[in-house]
XYZ file of C-alpha atoms in Angstrom:
593
model
C -14.118 -16.431 -2.583
C -10.933 -16.634 -0.529
C -10.231 -13.408 1.412
C -6.756 -11.953 0.974
C -5.573 -12.883 4.485
C -7.690 -15.997 5.005
C -6.339 -18.867 7.063
C -4.537 -21.033 4.565
C -4.307 -24.808 4.559
C -0.968 -24.672 6.325
C -0.003 -24.708 9.969
C -0.921 -21.203 11.133
C -4.062 -19.106 11.075
C -4.996 -15.600 12.114
C -7.248 -14.661 15.057
C -8.825 -11.905 12.954
C -10.229 -12.446 9.476
C -10.759 -10.069 6.624
C -14.189 -10.098 5.063
C -15.184 -10.909 1.519
C -14.731 -7.939 -0.763
C -18.482 -7.589 -1.332
C -19.175 -7.350 2.408
C -17.923 -3.761 2.688
C -19.151 -0.910 0.525
C -17.513 2.496 0.800
C -19.642 5.576 1.330
C -19.196 9.071 -0.029
C -15.611 10.340 0.198
C -12.163 10.374 -1.350
C -11.622 6.617 -0.870
C -14.718 5.733 -2.880
C -13.862 8.374 -5.481
C -10.399 6.861 -5.965
C -11.788 3.337 -6.175
C -14.394 4.304 -8.751
C -11.862 6.235 -10.812
C -9.368 3.375 -10.932
C -12.086 0.801 -11.592
C -13.619 2.762 -14.465
C -10.253 3.663 -15.999
C -9.151 0.063 -16.461
C -12.602 -1.451 -17.046
C -12.993 0.826 -20.061
C -9.400 0.515 -21.304
C -8.792 -0.951 -24.758
C -7.920 -4.659 -24.531
C -5.714 -4.594 -27.614
C -3.545 -1.890 -26.094
C -3.162 -3.854 -22.860
C -2.280 -7.064 -24.725
C -0.064 -5.495 -27.385
C 3.402 -6.063 -25.829
C 2.596 -9.737 -25.181
C 1.353 -10.320 -28.709
C 4.298 -8.430 -30.136
C 6.888 -10.441 -28.223
C 5.106 -13.689 -29.136
C 5.247 -12.804 -32.842
C 1.451 -12.604 -33.108
C -0.635 -9.886 -34.768
C -0.644 -6.969 -32.329
C -3.380 -4.483 -33.213
C -3.996 -1.349 -31.234
C -1.890 1.625 -30.257
C 1.125 1.464 -27.971
C 0.421 2.540 -24.402
C 3.767 4.267 -24.002
C 6.329 4.480 -21.221
C 7.570 1.403 -19.419
C 4.803 -0.745 -20.923
C 5.753 -0.885 -24.607
C 7.702 -3.599 -26.395
C 10.474 -1.280 -27.497
C 14.250 -1.318 -27.763
C 14.474 2.328 -26.665
C 15.230 1.596 -23.005
C 18.774 2.556 -22.089
C 20.613 2.839 -18.783
C 24.260 3.712 -18.237
C 25.272 3.801 -14.537
C 28.203 6.013 -15.530
C 25.948 8.573 -17.202
C 22.428 8.688 -15.779
C 21.599 11.695 -17.951
C 21.172 9.302 -20.908
C 18.536 7.174 -19.126
C 15.535 6.366 -21.356
C 12.672 4.479 -19.684
C 10.654 3.740 -22.830
C 10.198 -0.018 -23.157
C 11.862 -0.729 -19.804
C 9.685 -3.731 -18.816
C 7.057 -4.460 -21.479
C 3.665 -5.441 -20.116
C 4.960 -5.303 -16.545
C 1.756 -4.045 -14.901
C -0.774 -6.065 -16.931
C -1.213 -8.629 -14.167
C -1.797 -5.901 -11.601
C -4.506 -4.335 -13.765
C -6.175 -7.751 -14.077
C -5.811 -8.294 -10.319
C -7.296 -4.894 -9.524
C -10.194 -5.484 -11.909
C -10.878 -8.932 -10.420
C -10.954 -7.436 -6.928
C -13.140 -4.589 -8.205
C -15.574 -7.156 -9.574
C -15.566 -8.879 -6.180
C -16.478 -5.532 -4.582
C -19.146 -4.457 -7.066
C -20.483 -7.604 -8.731
C -20.351 -5.643 -12.006
C -20.886 -8.087 -14.905
C -18.934 -5.956 -17.373
C -15.903 -6.050 -15.090
C -16.091 -9.835 -14.779
C -16.249 -10.155 -18.559
C -13.318 -7.739 -18.886
C -11.173 -9.907 -16.618
C -12.106 -13.033 -18.534
C -11.429 -11.395 -21.923
C -8.010 -10.196 -20.821
C -6.999 -13.619 -19.482
C -8.292 -15.428 -22.578
C -6.535 -12.899 -24.792
C -3.299 -13.277 -22.842
C -3.157 -17.097 -22.908
C -2.029 -17.523 -26.561
C 0.934 -15.201 -25.921
C 2.390 -17.205 -23.017
C 5.731 -18.808 -23.695
C 9.450 -18.551 -23.054
C 9.855 -16.149 -25.978
C 8.352 -13.356 -23.857
C 11.184 -13.613 -21.325
C 14.063 -13.776 -23.812
C 16.194 -10.675 -23.273
C 13.738 -9.450 -20.628
C 15.455 -7.403 -17.937
C 13.223 -8.243 -14.939
C 11.677 -11.714 -15.429
C 10.954 -12.365 -11.723
C 9.457 -8.899 -11.262
C 6.969 -9.227 -14.105
C 6.198 -12.916 -13.492
C 5.215 -11.975 -9.929
C 2.698 -9.445 -11.211
C 1.369 -11.654 -13.991
C 0.907 -14.399 -11.412
C -1.253 -12.322 -9.064
C -3.383 -11.274 -12.030
C -4.083 -14.897 -12.926
C -4.544 -15.882 -9.268
C -7.089 -13.129 -8.653
C -8.885 -13.790 -11.944
C -9.270 -17.401 -10.784
C -10.310 -16.809 -7.181
C -12.360 -13.616 -7.486
C -13.735 -13.558 -11.043
C -14.085 -17.319 -11.525
C -11.932 -17.476 -14.671
C -11.185 -21.210 -14.698
C -8.678 -20.894 -17.557
C -6.407 -18.825 -15.316
C -5.314 -21.945 -13.401
C -3.768 -23.678 -16.411
C -2.483 -20.327 -17.660
C -0.492 -19.884 -14.448
C 1.082 -23.322 -14.943
C 2.020 -22.458 -18.517
C 3.427 -19.094 -17.455
C 5.445 -20.682 -14.654
C 6.919 -23.273 -17.026
C 7.857 -20.452 -19.404
C 9.616 -18.282 -16.824
C 11.483 -20.879 -14.769
C 14.494 -21.121 -17.149
C 14.952 -17.353 -16.728
C 14.830 -17.276 -12.920
C 17.847 -17.744 -10.641
C 18.176 -20.823 -8.457
C 17.357 -18.766 -5.349
C 16.327 -15.277 -4.272
C 19.506 -13.448 -5.171
C 20.236 -10.109 -3.560
C 21.241 -7.286 -5.847
C 24.789 -7.625 -4.547
C 24.839 -11.320 -5.437
C 23.366 -10.622 -8.849
C 26.102 -8.094 -9.544
C 28.728 -10.789 -9.041
C 27.342 -12.747 -11.988
C 27.612 -11.926 -15.692
C 25.096 -9.389 -16.938
C 24.634 -7.199 -19.979
C 22.590 -4.307 -18.541
C 22.424 -2.538 -15.205
C 18.658 -3.118 -15.289
C 19.180 -6.869 -14.800
C 20.501 -6.113 -11.302
C 17.136 -4.617 -10.366
C 15.123 -7.841 -10.607
C 13.224 -8.876 -7.456
C 13.047 -12.665 -6.980
C 12.813 -12.109 -3.212
C 9.200 -10.888 -3.617
C 8.030 -14.080 -5.358
C 7.036 -16.232 -2.338
C 4.028 -14.108 -1.357
C 2.025 -14.777 -4.493
C 3.370 -18.308 -4.942
C 2.106 -19.221 -1.472
C -1.239 -17.602 -2.317
C -1.445 -19.642 -5.548
C -0.839 -22.824 -3.540
C -3.367 -21.870 -0.869
C -5.938 -21.001 -3.546
C -5.806 -24.556 -4.890
C -3.851 -23.751 -8.031
C -1.234 -26.463 -7.487
C 1.149 -28.000 -4.965
C 4.159 -26.922 -7.024
C 3.708 -23.329 -5.898
C 4.417 -24.042 -2.251
C 7.745 -25.611 -3.182
C 8.616 -22.698 -5.441
C 7.661 -20.239 -2.726
C 9.981 -21.914 -0.242
C 12.744 -21.946 -2.855
C 12.637 -18.155 -3.208
C 12.428 -17.217 0.472
C 15.369 -14.913 1.147
C 16.202 -16.364 4.558
C 19.925 -15.751 4.989
C 20.041 -12.193 3.687
C 16.692 -10.898 4.939
C 14.451 -12.939 7.195
C 17.046 -14.530 9.501
C 18.649 -11.217 10.516
C 15.227 -9.573 10.887
C 14.036 -12.407 13.106
C 17.149 -11.918 15.230
C 16.376 -8.206 15.623
C 19.054 -6.979 13.206
C 18.235 -4.670 10.321
C 19.640 -5.679 6.904
C 17.842 -2.785 5.199
C 20.711 -0.325 4.644
C 20.802 0.633 0.970
C 18.029 -1.799 0.035
C 15.316 -0.887 -2.427
C 12.503 0.392 -0.243
C 9.191 -0.819 -1.664
C 10.324 -4.257 -2.773
C 11.866 -5.076 0.613
C 8.800 -3.910 2.531
C 6.761 -5.967 0.090
C 9.072 -8.917 0.738
C 7.876 -8.912 4.349
C 4.517 -10.012 2.971
C 6.343 -13.128 1.788
C 7.420 -13.686 5.381
C 3.802 -13.483 6.510
C 2.685 -15.980 3.878
C 5.565 -18.280 4.862
C 4.345 -18.095 8.456
C 0.801 -19.013 7.368
C 2.059 -21.911 5.250
C 4.678 -23.365 7.590
C 3.811 -22.160 11.083
C 7.468 -21.184 11.572
C 7.623 -18.282 14.048
C 10.895 -17.133 12.473
C 8.889 -15.600 9.653
C 6.451 -13.886 11.976
C 9.326 -12.414 13.982
C 10.945 -11.239 10.750
C 7.749 -9.515 9.643
C 7.117 -7.851 13.002
C 10.720 -6.689 13.471
C 10.973 -5.565 9.861
C 7.848 -3.455 10.218
C 9.239 -1.903 13.402
C 12.473 -0.988 11.609
C 10.469 0.667 8.822
C 8.353 2.635 11.287
C 11.529 3.865 12.993
C 12.737 5.408 9.727
C 9.386 6.791 8.589
C 8.508 10.432 8.235
C 5.565 11.915 10.158
C 3.321 11.030 7.211
C 4.129 7.339 7.614
C 6.056 7.475 4.330
C 9.518 5.912 4.025
C 12.304 5.232 1.547
C 13.463 8.556 0.059
C 15.126 7.971 -3.307
C 13.645 4.452 -3.014
C 16.256 3.367 -0.478
C 16.050 2.298 3.145
C 18.648 3.378 5.692
C 20.568 1.714 8.492
C 18.864 1.390 11.868
C 21.303 3.861 13.468
C 21.278 6.405 10.610
C 19.955 9.711 11.972
C 21.109 11.973 9.139
C 19.941 10.639 5.774
C 16.252 11.441 6.224
C 17.202 14.941 7.410
C 19.639 15.549 4.555
C 17.202 14.410 1.897
C 14.568 16.928 2.983
C 16.587 19.421 0.966
C 18.318 17.139 -1.544
C 15.484 15.153 -3.145
C 11.866 15.443 -4.196
C 11.530 11.641 -4.432
C 10.551 11.140 -0.812
C 8.090 8.221 -0.827
C 7.016 5.869 -3.633
C 3.389 6.325 -2.690
C 0.920 3.956 -4.458
C 3.401 1.067 -4.361
C 4.576 1.879 -0.852
C 1.095 2.227 0.624
C -0.031 -0.990 -1.103
C 2.824 -2.968 0.455
C 2.396 -1.147 3.771
C -1.336 -1.898 3.931
C -0.784 -5.580 3.193
C 1.846 -6.156 5.877
C 0.060 -3.988 8.466
C -3.283 -5.688 7.803
C -1.678 -9.111 8.190
C 0.116 -8.215 11.408
C -3.073 -6.711 12.803
C -4.892 -9.944 11.938
C -2.267 -12.026 13.712
C -1.581 -9.850 16.784
C -4.764 -7.782 17.296
C -2.359 -4.883 17.989
C -3.962 -1.534 17.144
C -0.579 0.040 16.313
C -0.862 -1.496 12.860
C -4.196 0.232 12.280
C -2.671 3.506 13.485
C 0.100 3.039 10.939
C -2.349 2.299 8.127
C -4.318 5.486 8.716
C -1.107 7.539 8.712
C -0.151 6.493 5.178
C -3.784 6.593 4.076
C -4.558 10.207 4.973
C -1.051 11.634 4.524
C -0.177 9.546 1.501
C -2.397 7.785 -0.983
C -5.502 9.932 -0.485
C -3.401 12.887 -1.589
C -2.253 11.178 -4.788
C -3.197 12.666 -8.122
C -5.597 10.466 -10.105
C -4.071 8.225 -12.781
C -4.790 9.629 -16.241
C -5.928 7.765 -19.354
C -2.629 8.647 -21.058
C -0.679 6.838 -18.322
C 0.343 9.829 -16.221
C 0.698 8.353 -12.744
C 1.382 9.766 -9.316
C 4.571 8.116 -8.093
C 6.455 10.076 -5.417
C 5.150 12.065 -2.491
C 7.458 15.038 -2.124
C 8.598 16.007 1.405
C 11.184 18.535 0.272
C 11.332 21.932 1.942
C 9.975 23.257 -1.387
C 7.630 20.479 -2.395
C 5.012 20.118 -5.132
C 2.803 17.336 -6.460
C 3.712 15.988 -9.895
C 3.282 12.855 -12.020
C 6.132 10.386 -12.503
C 7.102 11.626 -15.956
C 6.876 8.354 -17.905
C 3.508 6.745 -18.679
C 2.385 3.570 -16.911
C 5.080 3.065 -14.266
C 4.746 0.423 -11.537
C 2.541 2.630 -9.348
C -0.181 2.510 -12.001
C -0.573 -1.186 -11.183
C -0.533 -1.046 -7.403
C -2.909 1.950 -7.309
C -5.891 -0.022 -8.623
C -5.086 -3.001 -6.373
C -4.847 -0.754 -3.317
C -8.118 1.077 -3.908
C -9.958 -2.221 -4.370
C -8.577 -3.299 -0.976
C -9.816 -0.240 0.925
C -12.946 -1.969 2.180
C -11.275 -5.126 3.466
C -8.818 -2.943 5.393
C -11.561 -1.130 7.297
C -13.039 -4.017 9.315
C -11.920 -7.414 10.595
C -13.833 -10.069 12.502
C -13.613 -12.777 15.119
C -16.489 -15.207 15.780
C -17.850 -12.904 18.510
C -16.333 -9.569 17.602
C -16.196 -6.924 14.917
C -13.001 -4.844 14.786
C -13.417 -1.309 13.460
C -9.959 -0.557 12.108
C -10.546 2.483 9.896
C -13.064 5.225 10.507
C -14.397 5.629 6.990
C -17.864 6.157 5.476
C -19.012 2.603 4.777
C -21.655 -0.088 5.037
C -20.917 -3.626 6.162
C -22.806 -6.918 6.232
C -21.279 -9.785 8.201
C -22.024 -12.808 10.347
C -21.094 -12.126 13.977
C -21.993 -14.376 16.903
C -24.180 -16.402 14.573
C -26.228 -13.399 13.527
C -26.437 -11.359 10.362
C -25.279 -7.886 11.331
C -25.427 -4.707 9.268
C -23.081 -1.855 10.132
C -23.267 1.675 8.782
C -20.552 4.210 9.526
C -21.080 7.917 8.850
C -18.121 10.219 9.245
C -15.919 12.931 7.809
C -12.988 11.714 9.918
C -10.272 12.890 10.245
C -11.267 16.321 8.943
C -13.908 16.084 11.643
C -13.213 14.451 15.004
C -16.325 12.273 15.185
C -17.800 9.112 13.721
C -21.221 7.506 14.060
C -21.614 3.728 13.758
C -25.077 2.158 13.506
C -25.279 -1.499 14.564
C -28.246 -3.517 13.253
C -28.262 -7.243 14.065
C -31.047 -9.342 12.571
C -31.949 -10.311 16.143
C -30.616 -9.173 19.489
C -27.167 -10.703 19.964
C -24.264 -10.378 22.371
C -20.905 -9.601 20.787
C -18.117 -7.043 20.991
C -17.575 -4.050 18.744
C -13.847 -3.369 19.017
C -13.055 0.308 18.460
C -9.497 1.307 17.620
C -8.461 4.080 19.989
C -5.394 5.594 18.289
C -2.210 6.079 20.289
C -2.461 9.839 19.678
C -5.986 10.100 21.145
C -6.183 12.762 23.851
C -7.807 12.409 27.280
C -11.104 13.937 26.131
C -11.740 11.141 23.639
C -15.213 9.770 24.448
C -17.538 6.971 23.354
C -21.325 7.076 23.663
C -23.803 4.233 23.165
C -27.307 5.365 22.233
C -26.417 8.807 23.557
C -25.106 7.606 26.917
C -21.395 7.685 27.882
C -19.608 4.346 27.790
C -18.610 3.562 31.355
C -15.383 1.691 30.594
C -11.907 3.177 30.430
C -10.458 4.260 27.077
C -6.772 3.462 26.639
C -5.010 5.059 23.650
C -3.119 2.555 21.542
C -5.600 -0.282 22.098
C -8.926 -1.593 20.865
C -11.799 -0.683 23.173
C -14.152 -3.656 23.591
C -17.767 -2.524 23.672
C -19.192 -5.924 24.612
C -22.947 -5.925 25.073
C -26.209 -7.254 23.723
C -26.838 -5.304 20.544
C -30.294 -4.569 19.196
C -31.454 -3.125 15.914
C -31.010 0.644 15.866
C -28.158 0.813 18.393
C -25.681 3.607 17.709
C -22.042 4.099 18.723
C -20.615 7.609 18.610
C -16.943 8.431 19.061
C -15.548 11.915 19.628
C -11.766 11.997 19.292
C -9.564 14.445 21.162
C -7.320 15.664 18.314
C -5.211 18.284 19.998
C -2.347 19.827 18.063
C 1.123 18.395 18.629
C 4.586 18.688 17.091
C 6.409 15.542 15.977
C 10.190 15.797 15.489
C 11.916 14.190 12.544
C 13.944 12.048 14.952
C 15.804 12.341 18.235
C 18.863 13.777 16.488
C 16.846 16.596 14.923
C 14.286 17.861 17.444
C 14.436 21.248 15.731
C 12.674 19.825 12.633
C 9.014 19.275 13.475
C 5.777 18.400 11.706
C 2.487 19.924 12.849
C 0.015 17.123 13.531
C -3.604 16.844 14.635
C -5.005 13.355 15.093
C -3.563 11.295 12.219
C -3.270 14.357 9.952
C -0.011 16.134 9.233
C -0.664 19.827 8.516
C 1.727 21.145 5.887
C 2.557 24.846 5.492
C 1.580 26.227 2.091
C 4.219 28.758 1.087
C 7.132 29.286 -1.294
C 9.561 30.486 1.367
C 9.782 28.946 4.808
C 8.495 31.000 7.704
C 10.257 30.025 10.906
C 8.139 30.154 14.047
C 8.510 29.165 17.657
C 7.085 25.966 19.094
C 4.230 27.783 20.847
C 3.288 29.596 17.652
C 2.753 26.357 15.692
C 0.623 24.991 18.512
C -1.724 27.968 18.137
C -2.845 26.938 14.642
C -6.622 27.279 14.304
C -9.114 25.779 11.873
C -9.837 28.384 9.195
C -11.810 26.331 6.661
C -13.092 22.831 5.841
C -9.601 21.553 5.106
C -7.146 24.232 6.205
C -5.637 25.750 9.317
C -3.889 29.081 9.932
C -1.115 30.251 12.233
C -1.028 33.987 12.906
C 1.653 35.895 14.765
C 2.436 39.584 15.010
C 4.749 39.288 12.018
C 3.513 36.340 9.969
C 0.514 34.354 8.761
C 0.916 30.789 7.498
C -1.788 28.571 5.991
C -1.558 24.802 6.546
C -3.311 21.940 4.758
C -3.328 18.152 5.029
C -1.677 16.381 2.098
C -4.967 15.185 0.637
C -6.202 18.802 0.364
C -3.115 20.147 -1.428
C -3.375 20.859 -5.140
C -0.841 22.826 -7.140
C 0.542 24.751 -4.136
C 4.115 24.664 -2.894
C 4.245 23.059 0.546
C 6.624 21.408 2.981
C 6.404 18.658 5.563
C 8.831 19.803 8.305
C 9.409 23.155 9.965
C 12.650 24.334 11.526
C 11.806 25.737 14.954
C 12.863 29.267 15.770
C 14.641 29.328 19.115
């Protein structure tokens, strides 16, 4: 199997490698629960329902019930930019997330080795093949968008589930869609200058295509895909300015443009051109600079200008659509994992854990009727809700993301294991020529400790690289077999514990997670989030209680997953996002001066 960020047959490779999916197994906790839920939901889903819009548009018998929402082959979809109150999403992009479900199932098979899942992937691909043809894309609003997702489904079925038919199917699909794609990666502004019949046509995303096209080429599915990938690189409008340190993000659709940076990474792997690496690194930095304390970005699904200090503040009271969470975290994890692999910079791991614990782990589970968690709400009167239409885009990225949890936790070099995420897990890998088993036991970050057992087959010298987060306080400590590690710990770096490891060795980390207040930005120091370690603590209350800075910093643990602030006149309970249910909460607090 080819790992997601493996060194491709191009001109660049990564110092760090992700492991095969089967190498990491999650232990008890919310990450494993989410993975199992998503895996079971789609493994057990009716094939006829999943295939129905493709069969319908191909003029074939289409048994089974409609799935509903965006997914159906229906003429109900309607959008009028002059009257958004008439918007009807039903039938918006028929079958759009099918490829993502297949991709997620193929990755889930790679994790579990479950025979039923492998057969499910094969049955879906074989059932899909007779429907492939140009007829599907006739009158289709977002051909590039859906082709991109169908492609990754076929790619992953081929490389992870061994479905040989997926290779020819991708060729047939590509032949079918090419007449419906533009000659280059048009921006939305460029698309608007051309004739169109519906506002929805403007929303297509050809600039995301190169990522999966490069992966198809690197997976041995055909030379044509490298040429197509290069054709759809959005150099002039996106990557060139980013490489030059200029942000082109103002007003851009948030998730798709963050996801487009993954195309830059794949272009770097394939061509060795540092322009693409600079674009990815600078683009990520621009996104971090406009992120909320949770790591979330893109309120109302738009990015802002680099010098905009007011939009994020204003939207705390004007929108509940603060962060497109499953899609956003999926794209965020991919680009951060790649940049970590290339640079060995722990900041990317810090960023991943922010959106993990304050984002996706707080998402409501996808329901069998298609109800899907879509937006995290950071409003001053926030609640958790589903999207409102069945089977939106986030239903596809959610299963892909949860399948990727394990490969995000650890990375390797020939003589080193990098511990990127502190999650309950077991790992088997080859390090320094030895088979090494790793077991991590933790309730991090609800508890400030983790225990990592290191069991090489024979004594071997290698480094265990521990991510010491930038927020780690001075009392953060590492112990090896109960004895303090003598080396210095520097927050914001990986600590190299380089020694001869023997079976039964144990690493223990105790993190200093003191409370701190993080302002929204420099222009609004009065708006602060209460943070401990990587966790944002959100007040649970209908009406905002304003407190002084010192009061917030006196919050104390009052339960397994809650904190309390008490003053002479007020008592406020706080919870991390992943512990919030039906309560009203908020992200930021206006300081009382």
